[in-house]
Coordinates of N, CA and C in Angstrom, one line a residue:
Chain A
X1 N 88.9 37.2 18.2 CA 89.4 37.0 19.7 C 90.7 37.1 19.8
X2 N 91.2 38.5 20.3 CA 92.5 38.6 20.6 C 93.2 38.0 21.6
X3 N 94.4 37.4 21.2 CA 95.2 36.6 22.1 C 96.7 36.9 22.0
X4 N 97.4 36.6 23.0 CA 98.9 36.6 23.1 C 99.3 35.2 22.6
X5 N 100.1 35.4 21.5 CA 100.7 34.0 21.1 C 102.1 33.9 21.5
X6 N 102.6 32.6 21.5 CA 103.9 32.6 21.9 C 104.5 31.3 21.1
X7 N 105.7 31.4 20.6 CA 106.3 30.3 20.0 C 107.8 30.2 20.6
X8 N 108.4 29.0 20.3 CA 107.7 27.9 20.3 C 106.9 27.4 21.5
X9 N 106.0 26.4 21.6 CA 105.2 26.0 22.8 C 106.1 25.0 23.5
X10 N 107.0 24.2 22.9 CA 107.7 23.6 23.7 C 109.1 23.5 22.9
X11 N 110.2 23.5 23.9 CA 111.6 23.4 23.4 C 112.5 22.6 24.3
X12 N 113.1 21.6 23.7 CA 114.2 20.7 24.3 C 115.5 21.2 23.7
X13 N 116.5 21.5 24.5 CA 117.6 21.8 24.0 C 118.7 21.3 24.9
X14 N 120.0 21.3 24.6 CA 121.0 20.8 25.4 C 121.8 22.0 26.1
X15 N 122.3 21.8 27.2 CA 123.0 22.8 27.9 C 124.1 23.5 27.0
X16 N 124.1 24.8 27.1 CA 125.0 25.7 26.3 C 124.5 26.2 25.1
X17 N 123.4 25.6 24.6 CA 122.9 26.1 23.5 C 122.2 27.5 23.6
X18 N 121.9 28.3 22.5 CA 121.0 29.4 22.7 C 119.5 29.0 22.4
X19 N 118.7 29.7 23.2 CA 117.3 29.5 23.1 C 116.6 30.8 22.8
X20 N 115.7 31.0 21.9 CA 114.9 32.3 21.6 C 113.5 31.9 21.7
X21 N 112.8 32.8 22.6 CA 111.4 32.5 22.7 C 110.8 33.9 22.1
X22 N 109.6 33.5 21.6 CA 108.9 34.8 20.9 C 107.5 35.0 21.3
X23 N 107.1 36.2 21.3 CA 105.8 36.5 21.9 C 105.5 37.7 20.9
X24 N 104.0 37.3 20.5 CA 103.2 38.4 19.9 C 102.1 39.0 20.7
X25 N 102.4 40.2 21.4 CA 101.3 40.8 22.1 C 99.9 41.2 21.5
X26 N 99.0 41.3 22.1 CA 97.6 41.9 21.6 C 98.0 43.2 20.8
X27 N 97.3 43.3 19.8 CA 97.5 44.5 19.0 C 96.9 45.9 19.9
X28 N 97.8 46.8 20.0 CA 97.2 48.0 20.8 C 97.7 48.0 22.0
X29 N 98.2 46.9 22.7 CA 98.7 46.8 24.0 C 100.0 47.5 24.1
X30 N 100.3 48.4 25.1 CA 101.6 48.9 25.3 C 102.5 48.6 26.3
X31 N 102.2 47.3 27.0 CA 103.1 46.8 27.8 C 103.2 45.4 27.8
X32 N 104.5 44.8 27.8 CA 104.7 43.4 27.6 C 105.6 42.9 28.8
X33 N 105.2 41.8 29.4 CA 105.8 41.1 30.4 C 106.4 39.6 30.0
X34 N 107.5 39.4 30.6 CA 108.0 38.1 30.6 C 108.1 37.6 32.0
X35 N 107.5 36.2 32.2 CA 107.5 35.5 33.4 C 108.0 34.2 33.4
X36 N 108.6 33.8 34.3 CA 109.1 32.2 34.6 C 108.3 31.5 35.5
X37 N 107.9 30.3 35.3 CA 107.0 29.5 36.3 C 107.8 28.2 36.5
X38 N 108.2 27.9 37.9 CA 108.7 26.6 38.2 C 107.9 26.3 39.5
X39 N 108.0 24.9 39.6 CA 107.2 24.5 40.9 C 107.8 24.9 42.1
X40 N 109.3 25.2 42.0 CA 110.0 25.7 43.3 C 109.7 27.2 43.7
X41 N 109.8 28.0 42.5 CA 109.8 29.5 42.7 C 108.5 30.0 42.5
X42 N 107.6 29.3 41.9 CA 106.2 29.8 41.5 C 106.5 30.9 40.3
X43 N 105.7 31.9 40.3 CA 105.7 32.7 39.1 C 106.6 33.8 39.3
X44 N 107.7 34.2 38.5 CA 108.6 35.2 38.7 C 108.4 36.1 37.6
X45 N 108.5 37.5 37.8 CA 108.7 38.4 36.7 C 110.1 38.6 36.2
X46 N 110.3 38.6 35.1 CA 111.8 38.5 34.6 C 111.9 40.0 34.0
X47 N 111.1 40.5 33.2 CA 111.2 41.8 32.7 C 109.8 42.2 32.3
X48 N 109.8 43.6 32.0 CA 108.8 44.1 31.3 C 109.1 45.4 30.4
X49 N 108.2 45.8 29.6 CA 108.4 46.8 28.5 C 107.2 47.6 28.4
X50 N 107.4 48.9 28.3 CA 106.4 49.8 28.0 C 106.6 50.5 26.7
X51 N 105.8 50.4 25.7 CA 106.0 51.2 24.6 C 107.4 50.7 23.9
X52 N 107.6 49.5 23.9 CA 109.0 48.9 23.5 C 110.1 49.2 24.3
X53 N 110.1 50.1 25.3 CA 111.3 50.3 26.1 C 111.3 49.5 27.4
X54 N 112.6 49.0 27.7 CA 112.4 48.3 28.9 C 112.4 49.3 30.2
X55 N 111.6 48.7 31.2 CA 111.1 49.3 32.3 C 111.8 48.8 33.7
X56 N 111.8 47.4 33.5 CA 112.4 46.7 34.6 C 112.8 45.5 34.2
X57 N 114.0 45.1 34.3 CA 114.6 43.7 34.1 C 115.4 43.0 35.2
X58 N 114.9 43.6 36.4 CA 115.9 43.3 37.6 C 115.6 41.8 38.0
X59 N 114.6 41.2 37.4 CA 114.2 39.8 37.9 C 115.1 38.8 36.9
X60 N 115.9 39.2 36.0 CA 116.3 38.4 35.0 C 117.9 38.4 35.1
X61 N 118.5 37.3 35.2 CA 119.9 37.0 35.2 C 120.5 37.7 34.0
X62 N 121.4 38.8 34.2 CA 121.9 39.6 33.1 C 123.0 38.8 32.4
X63 N 123.7 38.0 33.0 CA 124.7 37.4 32.3 C 124.3 36.5 31.1
X64 N 123.0 35.8 31.2 CA 122.9 35.0 30.2 C 121.5 35.3 29.6
X65 N 120.7 35.9 30.2 CA 119.2 36.4 29.5 C 119.3 37.6 29.1
X66 N 118.6 37.9 27.8 CA 118.2 39.1 27.2 C 116.9 39.4 26.8
X67 N 116.2 40.5 27.0 CA 114.7 40.6 26.4 C 114.8 42.0 25.6
X68 N 114.2 41.7 24.5 CA 114.1 42.9 23.5 C 112.5 42.9 22.9
X69 N 112.4 44.1 22.3 CA 111.1 44.3 21.5 C 111.4 45.1 20.2
X70 N 111.8 44.1 19.2 CA 112.3 44.8 17.9 C 111.2 45.7 17.2
X71 N 110.1 45.3 17.5 CA 108.8 46.2 17.0 C 107.6 45.9 17.9
X72 N 106.5 46.6 17.7 CA 105.5 46.5 18.5 C 104.8 45.2 18.4
X73 N 104.9 44.4 17.5 CA 104.3 43.0 17.3 C 105.1 42.0 17.8
X74 N 106.4 42.2 18.4 CA 107.1 41.1 18.6 C 108.1 41.4 19.8
X75 N 108.0 40.5 20.8 CA 108.8 40.5 22.1 C 109.8 39.3 22.0
X76 N 111.0 39.3 22.3 CA 111.9 38.0 22.3 C 112.5 37.9 23.7
X77 N 112.8 36.8 24.2 CA 113.6 36.3 25.3 C 114.7 35.5 24.8
X78 N 115.7 35.8 25.1 CA 117.0 34.8 24.6 C 117.9 34.5 25.8
X79 N 118.2 33.2 25.7 CA 119.0 32.6 26.8 C 120.0 32.0 26.1
X80 N 121.4 32.6 26.4 CA 122.6 32.2 25.8 C 123.8 32.3 26.8
X81 N 124.5 31.1 27.3 CA 124.1 29.9 27.0 C 123.0 29.3 28.1
X82 N 122.4 28.2 27.6 CA 121.3 27.9 28.5 C 121.8 26.9 29.5
X83 N 121.1 26.7 30.5 CA 121.6 25.8 31.6 C 120.4 24.9 32.1
X84 N 120.6 23.7 32.6 CA 119.4 23.1 33.2 C 118.6 23.6 34.0
X85 N 119.2 24.5 35.0 CA 118.3 25.2 35.9 C 117.4 26.3 35.3
X86 N 117.5 26.6 33.8 CA 116.6 27.3 33.1 C 115.3 26.7 32.8
X87 N 115.3 25.3 33.0 CA 113.9 24.6 32.7 C 112.8 25.1 33.4
X88 N 112.0 25.6 32.6 CA 110.7 26.2 33.3 C 109.7 26.4 32.2
X89 N 108.5 26.9 32.5 CA 107.6 27.5 31.5 C 107.7 29.0 31.5
X90 N 107.9 29.4 30.4 CA 108.0 31.0 30.2 C 106.7 31.5 29.6
X91 N 106.2 32.6 30.3 CA 105.1 33.1 29.8 C 105.2 34.5 29.4
X92 N 104.5 35.0 28.4 CA 104.4 36.3 27.9 C 103.1 36.8 28.4
X93 N 102.9 38.1 28.8 CA 101.7 38.6 29.1 C 101.7 40.1 28.3
X94 N 100.6 40.6 28.0 CA 100.6 42.0 27.4 C 99.5 42.7 28.2
X95 N 99.3 44.0 28.2 CA 98.4 44.7 28.7 C 98.3 46.2 28.2
X96 N 97.4 47.0 28.7 CA 97.2 48.4 28.1 C 97.3 49.1 29.5
X97 N 98.2 49.9 29.7 CA 98.3 50.7 30.9 C 98.0 52.2 30.6
X98 N 96.9 52.8 31.4 CA 96.7 54.2 31.3 C 97.3 54.8 32.3
X99 N 98.4 55.8 32.1 CA 99.1 56.5 32.9 C 98.4 57.6 33.5
X100 N 98.7 58.0 34.8 CA 98.3 59.3 35.3 C 96.7 59.0 35.9
X101 N 96.2 57.7 35.8 CA 95.0 57.4 36.6 C 95.3 56.7 37.9
X102 N 94.7 57.2 38.8 CA 94.8 56.5 40.3 C 95.0 54.8 40.2
X103 N 93.8 54.5 39.7 CA 93.7 53.0 39.6 C 93.8 52.5 38.1
X104 N 95.0 52.1 37.8 CA 95.3 51.6 36.5 C 94.5 50.3 36.1
X105 N 93.9 50.4 35.0 CA 93.2 49.1 34.4 C 94.2 48.2 33.9
X106 N 95.0 47.8 34.9 CA 96.3 46.9 34.5 C 96.1 45.4 34.3
X107 N 94.9 45.0 33.7 CA 94.8 43.6 33.4 C 95.8 43.1 32.5
X108 N 96.3 41.9 32.7 CA 97.5 41.3 31.8 C 96.8 40.1 31.3
X109 N 97.0 39.8 29.9 CA 96.6 38.8 29.2 C 97.8 37.9 28.8
X110 N 97.6 36.7 29.3 CA 98.7 35.7 29.2 C 98.8 34.9 27.9
X111 N 99.8 34.7 27.4 CA 100.0 33.8 26.3 C 99.9 32.2 27.0
X112 N 100.1 31.2 26.2 CA 100.1 29.8 26.6 C 101.4 29.3 27.2
X113 N 102.4 30.1 27.0 CA 103.7 29.7 27.5 C 104.5 28.8 26.6
X114 N 105.8 29.0 26.8 CA 106.8 28.0 26.3 C 107.5 27.2 27.2
X115 N 107.3 25.9 27.1 CA 107.8 24.9 28.0 C 109.3 24.6 27.5
X116 N 110.3 24.9 28.4 CA 111.6 24.9 28.1 C 112.3 23.7 29.0
X117 N 112.9 22.7 28.3 CA 113.6 21.8 28.9 C 115.0 22.0 28.5
X118 N 116.1 22.0 29.5 CA 117.3 22.0 29.1 C 118.1 20.8 29.7
X119 N 118.6 20.1 28.8 CA 119.2 18.8 29.2 C 120.7 18.9 29.7
Chain B
X1 N 107.9 45.9 51.5 CA 107.6 46.1 50.3 C 106.0 45.5 49.8
X2 N 105.4 45.9 49.0 CA 104.0 45.5 48.5 C 104.2 43.8 48.2
X3 N 103.1 43.2 48.8 CA 103.0 41.9 48.7 C 101.6 41.2 48.7
X4 N 101.5 40.0 48.2 CA 100.2 39.1 48.3 C 100.6 37.8 49.0
X5 N 99.6 37.5 50.0 CA 99.7 36.3 50.6 C 98.4 35.4 50.3
X6 N 98.5 34.1 50.0 CA 97.5 33.2 49.9 C 97.6 32.1 50.6
X7 N 96.3 31.4 51.1 CA 96.3 30.3 51.7 C 97.0 29.2 51.0
X8 N 97.7 28.4 51.7 CA 98.4 27.4 51.0 C 97.4 26.3 50.6
X9 N 98.0 25.5 49.6 CA 97.2 24.5 49.0 C 98.0 23.1 49.1
X10 N 97.5 22.0 48.7 CA 96.1 22.1 47.8 C 94.8 22.1 48.7
X11 N 93.9 22.6 48.2 CA 92.4 22.5 48.6 C 91.8 21.6 48.0
X12 N 91.2 20.6 48.7 CA 90.6 19.5 48.1 C 89.0 19.5 48.5
X13 N 88.1 19.5 47.7 CA 86.7 19.7 47.9 C 86.0 18.6 47.0
X14 N 84.8 18.2 47.6 CA 83.9 17.6 46.8 C 83.2 18.5 46.1
X15 N 82.5 17.8 44.9 CA 81.7 18.7 44.1 C 80.5 19.3 44.8
X16 N 80.2 20.5 44.3 CA 79.1 21.1 45.0 C 79.5 21.8 46.3
X17 N 80.7 21.6 46.9 CA 81.0 22.2 48.3 C 81.1 23.7 48.1
X18 N 81.3 24.4 49.1 CA 81.5 25.7 49.2 C 83.1 26.0 49.1
X19 N 83.6 27.0 48.3 CA 84.9 27.4 48.4 C 85.3 28.7 48.8
X20 N 86.2 28.7 49.6 CA 87.0 29.9 50.0 C 88.4 29.9 49.9
X21 N 89.1 30.9 49.1 CA 90.5 30.8 49.0 C 90.9 32.3 49.6
X22 N 91.7 32.3 50.8 CA 91.9 33.5 51.3 C 93.1 34.2 50.7
X23 N 93.1 35.4 50.5 CA 94.1 36.3 49.9 C 94.1 37.6 50.7
X24 N 95.2 38.1 51.3 CA 95.6 39.3 52.1 C 96.7 39.9 51.1
X25 N 96.7 41.3 51.2 CA 97.8 42.1 50.5 C 98.4 43.0 51.5
X26 N 99.6 43.5 51.1 CA 100.0 44.8 51.8 C 100.6 45.8 50.6
X27 N 100.1 46.9 50.8 CA 100.5 48.0 49.7 C 100.4 49.2 50.1
X28 N 101.3 50.1 49.6 CA 101.7 51.4 50.1 C 100.5 52.4 49.5
X29 N 99.9 52.0 48.3 CA 98.9 52.8 47.8 C 97.5 52.1 47.7
X30 N 96.8 52.4 46.8 CA 95.4 51.7 46.6 C 95.5 50.9 45.3
X31 N 95.9 49.5 45.4 CA 96.1 48.9 44.2 C 94.6 48.3 43.8
X32 N 94.7 48.0 42.4 CA 93.6 47.1 42.0 C 94.0 45.7 42.4
X33 N 92.9 44.8 42.5 CA 93.0 43.5 43.0 C 92.4 42.6 41.9
X34 N 93.1 41.4 41.7 CA 92.6 40.4 40.7 C 92.7 39.1 41.4
X35 N 91.9 38.2 40.7 CA 92.2 36.7 40.7 C 92.3 36.1 39.4
X36 N 93.4 35.3 39.2 CA 93.6 34.7 37.9 C 93.6 33.1 38.1
X37 N 93.2 32.4 37.1 CA 93.0 31.2 37.3 C 93.9 30.4 36.1
X38 N 94.7 29.4 36.4 CA 95.5 28.5 35.6 C 95.1 27.3 35.4
X39 N 94.7 26.7 34.1 CA 94.1 25.3 34.1 C 95.4 24.5 33.6
X40 N 95.4 23.3 33.8 CA 96.6 22.5 33.5 C 97.0 22.7 32.0
X41 N 98.4 23.1 31.8 CA 98.9 23.2 30.5 C 98.6 24.6 29.9
X42 N 98.0 25.5 30.5 CA 97.7 26.7 29.9 C 98.3 27.8 30.7
X43 N 98.1 29.1 30.0 CA 98.6 30.3 30.8 C 97.5 30.8 31.6
X44 N 97.8 31.8 32.4 CA 96.8 32.3 33.5 C 95.8 33.2 32.8
X45 N 94.6 33.0 33.2 CA 93.5 33.7 32.7 C 92.9 34.6 33.9
X46 N 92.4 35.9 33.4 CA 91.8 36.8 34.5 C 90.5 36.2 34.8
X47 N 90.2 35.8 36.1 CA 88.8 35.4 36.5 C 87.9 36.4 37.0
X48 N 88.6 37.5 37.7 CA 87.6 38.7 38.2 C 88.7 39.7 38.7
X49 N 88.2 40.9 38.8 CA 88.9 42.0 39.3 C 88.1 42.9 40.2
X50 N 88.8 43.8 41.0 CA 88.0 44.9 41.6 C 89.1 46.2 41.5
X51 N 88.6 47.2 41.3 CA 89.7 48.3 41.2 C 89.6 49.3 42.6
X52 N 88.6 49.2 43.3 CA 88.6 50.0 44.5 C 87.8 49.5 45.6
X53 N 88.0 50.0 46.8 CA 87.6 49.4 47.9 C 85.8 49.2 48.0
X54 N 85.4 48.1 48.6 CA 84.2 47.6 48.5 C 83.6 47.2 47.2
X55 N 84.3 47.2 46.1 CA 83.9 46.6 44.9 C 83.8 45.1 45.0
X56 N 83.0 44.6 44.3 CA 82.8 43.2 44.2 C 83.2 42.8 42.7
X57 N 84.1 41.8 42.6 CA 84.3 41.3 41.2 C 83.5 39.9 41.2
X58 N 83.1 39.5 40.0 CA 82.4 38.3 39.9 C 82.5 37.6 38.4
X59 N 82.5 36.4 38.4 CA 82.7 35.6 37.0 C 82.4 34.4 37.2
X60 N 81.7 33.7 36.5 CA 81.5 32.2 36.5 C 81.1 31.7 37.8
X61 N 80.4 32.5 38.6 CA 79.9 31.8 40.0 C 81.0 32.3 41.0
X62 N 82.1 32.7 40.7 CA 83.1 33.2 41.6 C 82.9 34.7 42.0
X63 N 83.3 35.0 43.3 CA 83.1 36.4 43.8 C 84.2 36.9 44.7
X64 N 84.6 38.0 44.7 CA 85.7 38.5 45.7 C 85.2 39.9 45.9
X65 N 85.4 40.4 47.2 CA 85.0 41.5 47.5 C 86.2 42.4 48.0
X66 N 86.6 43.5 47.5 CA 87.9 44.3 47.9 C 87.5 44.9 49.3
X67 N 88.2 44.3 50.5 CA 88.1 44.9 51.6 C 89.4 45.5 52.2
X68 N 89.2 46.9 52.2 CA 90.4 47.7 52.4 C 90.7 47.7 54.0
X69 N 89.7 47.5 54.8 CA 89.8 47.7 56.3 C 90.6 46.3 56.8
X70 N 90.4 45.1 55.9 CA 91.1 43.9 56.3 C 92.3 43.6 55.3
X71 N 92.4 44.5 54.4 CA 93.4 44.3 53.2 C 93.2 42.8 52.8
X72 N 92.0 42.5 52.2 CA 91.7 41.2 51.7 C 90.9 41.1 50.6
X73 N 91.2 40.0 49.9 CA 90.3 39.9 48.6 C 90.1 38.3 48.6
X74 N 89.4 37.7 49.4 CA 89.0 36.2 49.5 C 88.1 36.0 48.2
X75 N 88.5 34.7 47.6 CA 87.8 34.2 46.6 C 86.8 33.2 47.1
X76 N 85.6 33.3 46.7 CA 84.4 32.4 47.1 C 83.6 31.9 45.9
X77 N 83.0 30.7 46.0 CA 82.1 30.1 45.1 C 81.1 29.0 45.9
X78 N 80.0 29.2 45.7 CA 78.8 28.6 46.4 C 78.9 27.1 46.1
X79 N 79.4 26.7 45.0 CA 79.2 25.3 44.7 C 80.1 25.1 43.6
X80 N 81.3 24.3 44.0 CA 82.4 24.0 42.9 C 82.1 22.8 42.2
X81 N 82.7 22.7 41.1 CA 82.5 21.5 40.1 C 83.8 21.0 39.5
X82 N 84.0 19.8 39.3 CA 85.1 19.3 38.7 C 86.0 20.0 37.8
X83 N 85.2 20.7 37.0 CA 85.9 21.6 36.0 C 86.5 22.8 36.6
X84 N 86.4 23.1 37.9 CA 87.0 24.2 38.5 C 88.4 23.8 39.1
X85 N 88.8 22.6 39.0 CA 90.1 22.2 39.3 C 91.2 23.0 38.6
X86 N 92.0 23.7 39.2 CA 93.0 24.6 38.7 C 93.9 25.3 39.8
X87 N 94.8 26.2 39.2 CA 95.6 26.8 40.4 C 95.0 28.3 40.4
X88 N 94.9 28.9 41.3 CA 94.1 30.2 41.5 C 95.2 31.1 42.1
X89 N 95.4 32.2 41.5 CA 96.5 33.3 41.7 C 95.7 34.6 42.1
X90 N 96.1 35.0 43.2 CA 95.7 36.4 43.8 C 96.8 37.4 43.4
X91 N 96.3 38.6 43.0 CA 97.3 39.5 42.5 C 96.8 41.0 42.8
X92 N 97.9 41.9 42.9 CA 97.7 43.4 43.1 C 98.3 44.1 42.0
X93 N 97.9 45.0 41.5 CA 98.6 46.0 40.7 C 98.5 47.5 41.0
X94 N 99.4 48.2 40.6 CA 99.5 49.7 40.8 C 99.5 50.3 39.6
X95 N 99.9 51.6 39.6 CA 100.0 52.6 38.4 C 100.9 52.1 37.3
X96 N 102.0 51.3 37.7 CA 103.0 50.8 36.6 C 102.3 49.8 35.7
X97 N 101.4 49.2 36.0 CA 100.8 48.1 35.3 C 101.5 46.6 35.7
X98 N 102.4 46.8 36.6 CA 103.0 45.5 37.0 C 102.2 44.8 38.1
X99 N 102.2 43.5 38.1 CA 101.3 42.8 39.0 C 102.0 42.1 40.0
X100 N 101.7 42.0 41.2 CA 102.4 41.2 42.3 C 101.4 39.9 42.5
X101 N 102.1 38.9 42.3 CA 101.1 37.7 42.4 C 101.4 37.1 43.7
X102 N 100.4 36.2 44.2 CA 100.5 35.4 45.4 C 101.2 34.0 44.8
X103 N 101.5 33.1 45.8 CA 102.2 32.0 45.2 C 101.2 31.0 44.5
X104 N 100.1 31.2 44.5 CA 99.1 30.3 44.0 C 98.6 29.3 44.9
X105 N 97.2 28.8 44.6 CA 96.5 27.8 45.4 C 95.9 26.9 44.5
X106 N 96.4 25.5 44.6 CA 95.8 24.5 44.0 C 94.5 24.0 44.5
X107 N 93.4 24.1 43.7 CA 92.1 23.5 44.0 C 91.9 22.1 43.3
X108 N 91.6 21.1 44.0 CA 91.2 19.8 43.6 C 89.7 19.6 43.9
X109 N 88.8 19.2 42.8 CA 87.5 19.1 43.0 C 87.3 17.6 42.6
X110 N 86.6 16.9 43.8 CA 86.5 15.4 43.4 C 85.0 15.2 43.1
X111 N 84.6 14.2 42.2 CA 83.2 14.0 42.0 C 82.4 13.2 43.1

């Protein structure tokens, strides 16, 4: 049963510390998404990648957040320095997008999330 | 721009009641439409989908029909169970693979 995995599941850190969250997409998927979920803002798209190249990171605060895909099996989201307002659940999702087709089968598979608390 | 609007929650029902969660969308093209469900402490899971007008998606007793004329994709279930308590998200997707989500609707089912 293929699943998206995320580590760590929970992270508590102090303001100013660096936080790295990792995601392993489903093997064969070519698109990876990072979302943030809070009570106030709901589900926000931070960034996404296609074939490891960043397509859109406009939802991400550029001064402190960075997202990368070092290889096809690993996506990372880094916050440096972290702030209390970054406390949220961060989800990774992966999918397979068929380009050039009018109706993309763009189902996304979500990981279990990383619950981040910045004190 | 493209968007998805869901009815506000929470929706509170008794077990075996009929469920409707309204969802409407605005889109410049012909998106695919989805319902995702999030159980407490978990990520979102795809519940059902429809890729073109008049398609009906169904799963686990839930149904939704893609209505192009009313730009709607309302979620329905004939008889809810306590285990259906969760947050439900309506979403649309285009050729980029990117999904636009609604704000989510919390469903609470009481025994």
